[in-house]
Amino acid sequence: LDVSEIEAVTCLGCGCLCDDLTIRVEDGRIVDIGRDCALGKLWFTSLAEEPEGPAAWVDGRVVEVAEALDRAGELLRNSRAPLLFGLTQVSTEAVRAGLALADQIGARVWLDRTQADLGRVAAFSQSGRVSATLGEVRNRADVVVFLGGDPTATHPRHGERYSIDARGRFIAGRQARFVAIVGEPSATASFQPDFLLPCEPENELELLTFARSLVRGGRADPSRFAARTGIEPPAVAQLACGMGAASYGAIFYLCRQESFADAAACWEAVSALVRDLNGLGRRFVLLGIGSAGNLAGAEAALTWQTGYARNVDFRLGAPRPIEEFSTVQEVIERGGVDALVLVGIEGFDSRLETHDVPLVAIAPGASPSNQPAAQVAIATATAGINGAGTVMRSDGVTLPLRPPLRSRRPGVDECLRGLLARISSKDGPINA
Ligand code: SF4
């Protein structure tokens, strides 16, 4: 048996991005991740087997990767309104390569993120944020509030590593923390918070506004709040009291709003609450709970390279933020796209009915069967499993990937750089 163990491997299975895994590989297969996390095991083992066979196709025909890149370059040179979509499940190096390509071909760049994510970006751009690293939360937070989410279900090791049971430099562990959950009633079973307040997504803004009024000593009407939300005002007062008693508090927010406007309003409200708590002489911080993959890295690279965290349009030769918060499918349906490059998007995605738009798919699972509409499909290595690079945690900390397996396939970044090289090497202006 050929056995190896690779230490300090980073997992992209959820927003925790744990970088303390010891991966055991037997005969080229991952058999253990060295930690008790079913989600992490599933992530490593379900993606670990790289299929034998071809890695690139043009019009359904098997070709070499170089030929597929040639054809993709040709499609993009002939395009006047290309759009790059995805980029959140790949390494930060791949995002940078994608942005360089978009700059060269005058494309729009659309990260694969939710309306709630766009609301967060807009709220933070508008009013800033008070934040910290997860290490600081672990070392200092004596009050932790999970707003909107159930970390035990979605982020299995969040409590152990950063927020609930974790021992910090100035915090002895669980018994030294007040832990509250506001939102998902189903979170009670294994979480056992000190305080639980069920709250439906449609009442979240009201609750935040009422809590803020209590923290500021304002005069919000409790009976009106109760009538509108069905939530008992004394429960919110208890929460406000718990937060107000913190030496160092942290709110982890999982925004459940589906529309951009609602999400932006909730993110602004929770940011304002955190600022008010700081105004009381407490140290309070706000963090997103984080998502699987590398959304934070994609947003950071977009901001570093263009100056904007919103989706960006390079069609006029310089980056401009896309102000409209329509969805990518709305843009495609309006006929504003004549070539689509999917980066790191797995399988068929109903959002991307392409209506005969030439399509290039670059992802670990890209293939004619997964992306039947693709003129060009290139299957790549999987970041974190057999693809290298770096990723960023939701608190802005950059982590190296230490892929435990090797791949015969190119990385997404290599494909995008290869595509850029082909387009740049041709004479004449792009999109002329
Ligand atoms: S908690 Fe998340 S990042 Fe950590 S091992 Fe589990 S799935 Fe992976």
CSV table of C-alpha atoms in Angstrom, one decimal, residues 177-425:
chain,number,residue,atom,x,y,z
A,177,ARG,CA,-18.6,33.0,26.8
A,178,PHE,CA,-22.1,34.1,26.4
A,179,VAL,CA,-23.3,32.5,23.2
A,180,ALA,CA,-26.5,33.6,21.5
A,181,ILE,CA,-28.3,32.5,18.3
A,182,VAL,CA,-30.9,34.7,16.6
A,183,GLY,CA,-32.7,33.3,13.7
A,184,GLU,CA,-32.8,29.6,13.0
A,185,PRO,CA,-34.9,27.8,15.7
A,186,SER,CA,-33.6,24.4,14.4
A,187,ALA,CA,-30.1,25.3,15.8
A,188,THR,CA,-30.9,24.3,19.3
A,189,ALA,CA,-30.2,20.6,19.2
A,190,SER,CA,-26.4,20.4,19.3
A,191,PHE,CA,-25.6,24.0,19.6
A,192,GLN,CA,-26.9,24.6,23.2
A,193,PRO,CA,-26.6,28.4,23.2
A,194,ASP,CA,-27.1,30.4,26.3
A,195,PHE,CA,-29.8,32.4,24.5
A,196,LEU,CA,-32.0,31.5,21.6
A,197,LEU,CA,-34.3,33.9,19.8
A,198,PRO,CA,-36.2,32.5,16.7
A,199,CYS,CA,-36.6,35.1,14.1
A,200,GLU,CA,-37.9,34.7,10.5
A,201,PRO,CA,-35.9,36.5,7.8
A,202,GLU,CA,-38.8,38.9,7.1
A,203,ASN,CA,-38.6,40.2,10.7
A,204,GLU,CA,-34.8,40.5,10.8
A,205,LEU,CA,-34.6,44.2,9.9
A,206,GLU,CA,-37.3,45.1,12.4
A,207,LEU,CA,-35.5,43.1,15.1
A,208,LEU,CA,-32.1,44.8,14.4
A,209,THR,CA,-33.7,48.2,14.4
A,210,PHE,CA,-35.5,47.5,17.7
A,211,ALA,CA,-32.4,46.1,19.3
A,212,ARG,CA,-30.5,49.1,18.2
A,213,SER,CA,-33.0,51.4,19.7
A,214,LEU,CA,-32.7,49.5,23.0
A,215,VAL,CA,-28.9,49.7,22.9
A,216,ARG,CA,-29.0,53.4,22.3
A,217,GLY,CA,-31.6,54.0,25.0
A,218,GLY,CA,-34.2,55.1,22.4
A,219,ARG,CA,-37.9,55.0,22.6
A,220,ALA,CA,-39.1,52.4,20.1
A,221,ASP,CA,-42.6,51.2,20.8
A,222,PRO,CA,-42.4,47.6,22.1
A,223,SER,CA,-46.1,46.8,21.5
A,224,ARG,CA,-45.8,47.9,17.9
A,225,PHE,CA,-42.7,45.8,17.4
A,226,ALA,CA,-44.4,42.8,19.0
A,227,ALA,CA,-47.5,43.3,16.8
A,228,ARG,CA,-45.5,43.5,13.6
A,229,THR,CA,-43.1,40.6,14.3
A,230,GLY,CA,-44.7,38.3,16.9
A,231,ILE,CA,-41.4,38.5,18.8
A,232,GLU,CA,-41.6,39.3,22.6
A,233,PRO,CA,-39.8,42.6,23.3
A,234,PRO,CA,-38.4,41.4,26.6
A,235,ALA,CA,-36.4,38.7,24.7
A,236,VAL,CA,-34.8,41.4,22.5
A,237,ALA,CA,-34.1,43.4,25.7
A,238,GLN,CA,-32.3,40.4,27.1
A,239,LEU,CA,-30.2,40.1,24.0
A,240,ALA,CA,-29.4,43.8,24.0
A,241,CYS,CA,-28.4,43.5,27.7
A,242,GLY,CA,-26.1,40.5,26.9
A,243,MET,CA,-24.4,42.4,24.1
A,244,GLY,CA,-24.1,45.5,26.2
A,245,ALA,CA,-22.3,43.5,28.9
A,246,ALA,CA,-19.6,42.3,26.6
A,247,SER,CA,-15.9,43.3,27.0
A,248,TYR,CA,-15.4,42.1,23.5
A,249,GLY,CA,-18.3,40.9,21.4
A,250,ALA,CA,-18.6,39.4,17.9
A,251,ILE,CA,-21.6,39.1,15.6
A,252,PHE,CA,-21.4,36.5,12.9
A,253,TYR,CA,-24.1,37.3,10.4
A,254,LEU,CA,-25.6,34.9,7.8
A,255,CYS,CA,-27.9,37.1,5.8
A,256,ARG,CA,-31.0,35.2,4.6
A,257,GLN,CA,-32.6,38.0,2.6
A,258,GLU,CA,-33.3,37.1,-1.1
A,259,SER,CA,-33.4,40.6,-2.6
A,260,PHE,CA,-30.5,43.0,-2.9
A,261,ALA,CA,-32.4,45.9,-1.2
A,262,ASP,CA,-33.5,43.8,1.8
A,263,ALA,CA,-30.0,42.4,2.2
A,264,ALA,CA,-28.3,45.8,2.0
A,265,ALA,CA,-30.8,47.2,4.5
A,266,CYS,CA,-30.1,44.3,7.0
A,267,TRP,CA,-26.3,44.6,6.6
A,268,GLU,CA,-26.5,48.3,7.2
A,269,ALA,CA,-28.7,47.8,10.3
A,270,VAL,CA,-26.4,45.2,11.8
A,271,SER,CA,-23.3,47.4,11.0
A,272,ALA,CA,-25.0,50.3,12.7
A,273,LEU,CA,-25.9,48.1,15.8
A,274,VAL,CA,-22.2,47.1,16.0
A,275,ARG,CA,-21.1,50.8,15.8
A,276,ASP,CA,-23.6,51.7,18.5
A,277,LEU,CA,-22.2,48.9,20.8
A,278,ASN,CA,-18.7,50.3,20.3
A,279,GLY,CA,-20.1,53.7,21.2
A,280,LEU,CA,-21.0,52.2,24.6
A,281,GLY,CA,-17.3,51.6,25.3
A,282,ARG,CA,-17.5,47.9,24.3
A,283,ARG,CA,-15.3,46.4,21.6
A,284,PHE,CA,-17.7,44.8,19.2
A,285,VAL,CA,-17.0,43.4,15.7
A,286,LEU,CA,-19.0,42.1,12.8
A,287,LEU,CA,-18.1,39.2,10.5
A,288,GLY,CA,-19.8,37.3,7.8
A,289,ILE,CA,-19.9,33.6,8.6
A,290,GLY,CA,-18.2,32.9,5.3
A,291,SER,CA,-19.0,30.6,2.4
A,292,ALA,CA,-17.4,27.5,0.9
A,293,GLY,CA,-14.8,28.0,-1.7
A,294,ASN,CA,-13.0,31.4,-2.2
A,295,LEU,CA,-15.6,34.1,-2.4
A,296,ALA,CA,-13.6,36.4,-0.1
A,297,GLY,CA,-10.5,35.9,-2.3
A,298,ALA,CA,-12.4,36.7,-5.4
A,299,GLU,CA,-13.9,39.8,-3.9
A,300,ALA,CA,-10.5,40.9,-2.6
A,301,ALA,CA,-8.7,40.3,-5.9
A,302,LEU,CA,-11.5,42.2,-7.7
A,303,THR,CA,-11.1,45.1,-5.3
A,304,TRP,CA,-7.3,45.2,-5.5
A,305,GLN,CA,-7.2,45.1,-9.2
A,306,THR,CA,-10.1,47.3,-10.2
A,307,GLY,CA,-10.9,49.4,-7.1
A,308,TYR,CA,-14.4,47.9,-6.9
A,309,ALA,CA,-15.9,45.0,-5.0
A,310,ARG,CA,-19.0,45.1,-7.2
A,311,ASN,CA,-19.2,43.3,-10.5
A,312,VAL,CA,-17.1,45.1,-13.0
A,313,ASP,CA,-17.3,46.2,-16.6
A,314,PHE,CA,-14.1,46.5,-18.7
A,315,ARG,CA,-15.9,47.3,-22.0
A,316,LEU,CA,-14.9,50.9,-22.2
A,317,GLY,CA,-11.2,50.0,-21.6
A,318,ALA,CA,-11.1,50.8,-17.9
A,319,PRO,CA,-12.9,49.1,-15.0
A,320,ARG,CA,-16.3,50.5,-14.1
A,321,PRO,CA,-18.6,49.1,-11.4
A,322,ILE,CA,-21.8,47.6,-12.6
A,323,GLU,CA,-24.3,49.6,-10.6
A,324,GLU,CA,-27.4,47.6,-11.6
A,325,PHE,CA,-28.1,44.7,-9.3
A,326,SER,CA,-29.8,42.6,-11.9
A,327,THR,CA,-28.8,39.0,-12.1
A,328,VAL,CA,-26.5,37.4,-14.6
A,329,GLN,CA,-29.4,35.6,-16.3
A,330,GLU,CA,-31.3,38.8,-16.7
A,331,VAL,CA,-28.3,40.3,-18.5
A,332,ILE,CA,-28.0,37.2,-20.8
A,333,GLU,CA,-31.7,37.2,-21.4
A,334,ARG,CA,-31.7,40.9,-22.5
A,335,GLY,CA,-29.2,39.9,-25.2
A,336,GLY,CA,-26.3,41.9,-23.8
A,337,VAL,CA,-23.8,39.0,-23.9
A,338,ASP,CA,-22.2,37.4,-27.0
A,339,ALA,CA,-19.7,35.2,-25.4
A,340,LEU,CA,-19.8,33.6,-22.0
A,341,VAL,CA,-16.8,32.2,-20.1
A,342,LEU,CA,-17.8,30.1,-17.0
A,343,VAL,CA,-14.9,29.8,-14.6
A,344,GLY,CA,-15.2,27.2,-11.8
A,345,ILE,CA,-18.9,26.6,-12.4
A,346,GLU,CA,-19.8,22.9,-12.1
A,347,GLY,CA,-22.4,21.2,-14.2
A,348,PHE,CA,-25.5,22.6,-15.9
A,349,ASP,CA,-26.8,25.8,-14.3
A,350,SER,CA,-30.3,26.8,-15.1
A,351,ARG,CA,-29.3,30.5,-14.5
A,352,LEU,CA,-27.2,30.3,-17.5
A,353,GLU,CA,-29.5,29.3,-20.3
A,354,THR,CA,-27.3,30.8,-23.0
A,355,HIS,CA,-29.7,31.3,-25.9
A,356,ASP,CA,-27.0,30.4,-28.4
A,357,VAL,CA,-24.3,32.5,-26.8
A,358,PRO,CA,-20.9,30.9,-27.5
A,359,LEU,CA,-19.8,29.3,-24.2
A,360,VAL,CA,-16.4,28.4,-22.8
A,361,ALA,CA,-16.5,26.3,-19.6
A,362,ILE,CA,-13.3,26.0,-17.5
A,363,ALA,CA,-13.9,24.0,-14.3
A,364,PRO,CA,-12.9,20.6,-12.7
A,365,GLY,CA,-16.2,19.1,-13.9
A,366,ALA,CA,-16.4,20.7,-17.3
A,367,SER,CA,-17.4,18.3,-20.0
A,368,PRO,CA,-19.9,18.1,-22.9
A,369,SER,CA,-22.2,16.1,-20.7
A,370,ASN,CA,-22.1,18.6,-17.9
A,371,GLN,CA,-22.2,21.7,-20.1
A,372,PRO,CA,-24.0,20.6,-23.3
A,373,ALA,CA,-24.1,24.2,-24.6
A,374,ALA,CA,-20.3,24.7,-24.3
A,375,GLN,CA,-18.4,25.1,-27.6
A,376,VAL,CA,-15.2,24.7,-25.5
A,377,ALA,CA,-15.0,22.7,-22.3
A,378,ILE,CA,-11.7,22.3,-20.3
A,379,ALA,CA,-11.6,20.0,-17.2
A,380,THR,CA,-9.1,21.3,-14.7
A,381,ALA,CA,-7.6,20.4,-11.4
A,382,THR,CA,-9.7,21.1,-8.2
A,383,ALA,CA,-8.3,23.9,-6.0
A,384,GLY,CA,-7.4,22.4,-2.6
A,385,ILE,CA,-7.5,18.8,-3.6
A,386,ASN,CA,-5.2,18.5,-6.6
A,387,GLY,CA,-4.8,22.1,-7.6
A,388,ALA,CA,-2.5,24.6,-5.8
A,389,GLY,CA,-2.6,28.3,-5.0
A,390,THR,CA,-4.0,30.5,-2.2
A,391,VAL,CA,-7.4,31.3,-0.9
A,392,MET,CA,-8.8,33.9,1.5
A,393,ARG,CA,-10.9,33.3,4.6
A,394,SER,CA,-13.9,35.6,5.2
A,395,ASP,CA,-11.9,37.6,7.7
A,396,GLY,CA,-9.3,38.5,5.1
A,397,VAL,CA,-6.6,36.0,6.1
A,398,THR,CA,-4.8,34.4,3.2
A,399,LEU,CA,-4.2,30.7,3.4
A,400,PRO,CA,-2.0,28.5,1.1
A,401,LEU,CA,-3.6,25.4,-0.4
A,402,ARG,CA,-1.6,22.3,0.1
A,403,PRO,CA,-3.2,19.9,-2.3
A,404,PRO,CA,-2.8,16.3,-1.2
A,405,LEU,CA,-3.2,14.8,-4.7
A,406,ARG,CA,-1.6,15.5,-8.0
A,407,SER,CA,-3.5,16.2,-11.2
A,408,ARG,CA,-2.8,15.5,-14.8
A,409,ARG,CA,-5.0,18.4,-15.7
A,410,PRO,CA,-4.1,22.1,-15.8
A,411,GLY,CA,-5.1,24.5,-13.1
A,412,VAL,CA,-7.9,27.0,-13.8
A,413,ASP,CA,-5.2,29.8,-13.5
A,414,GLU,CA,-3.0,28.1,-16.1
A,415,CYS,CA,-5.9,27.8,-18.5
A,416,LEU,CA,-6.8,31.5,-18.1
A,417,ARG,CA,-3.2,32.6,-18.5
A,418,GLY,CA,-2.9,30.4,-21.6
A,419,LEU,CA,-6.0,32.0,-23.0
A,420,LEU,CA,-4.7,35.5,-22.2
A,421,ALA,CA,-1.4,34.7,-23.9
A,422,ARG,CA,-3.1,33.5,-27.1
A,423,ILE,CA,-5.3,36.6,-27.3
A,424,SER,CA,-2.5,39.0,-26.4
A,425,SER,CA,-0.1,37.5,-28.9
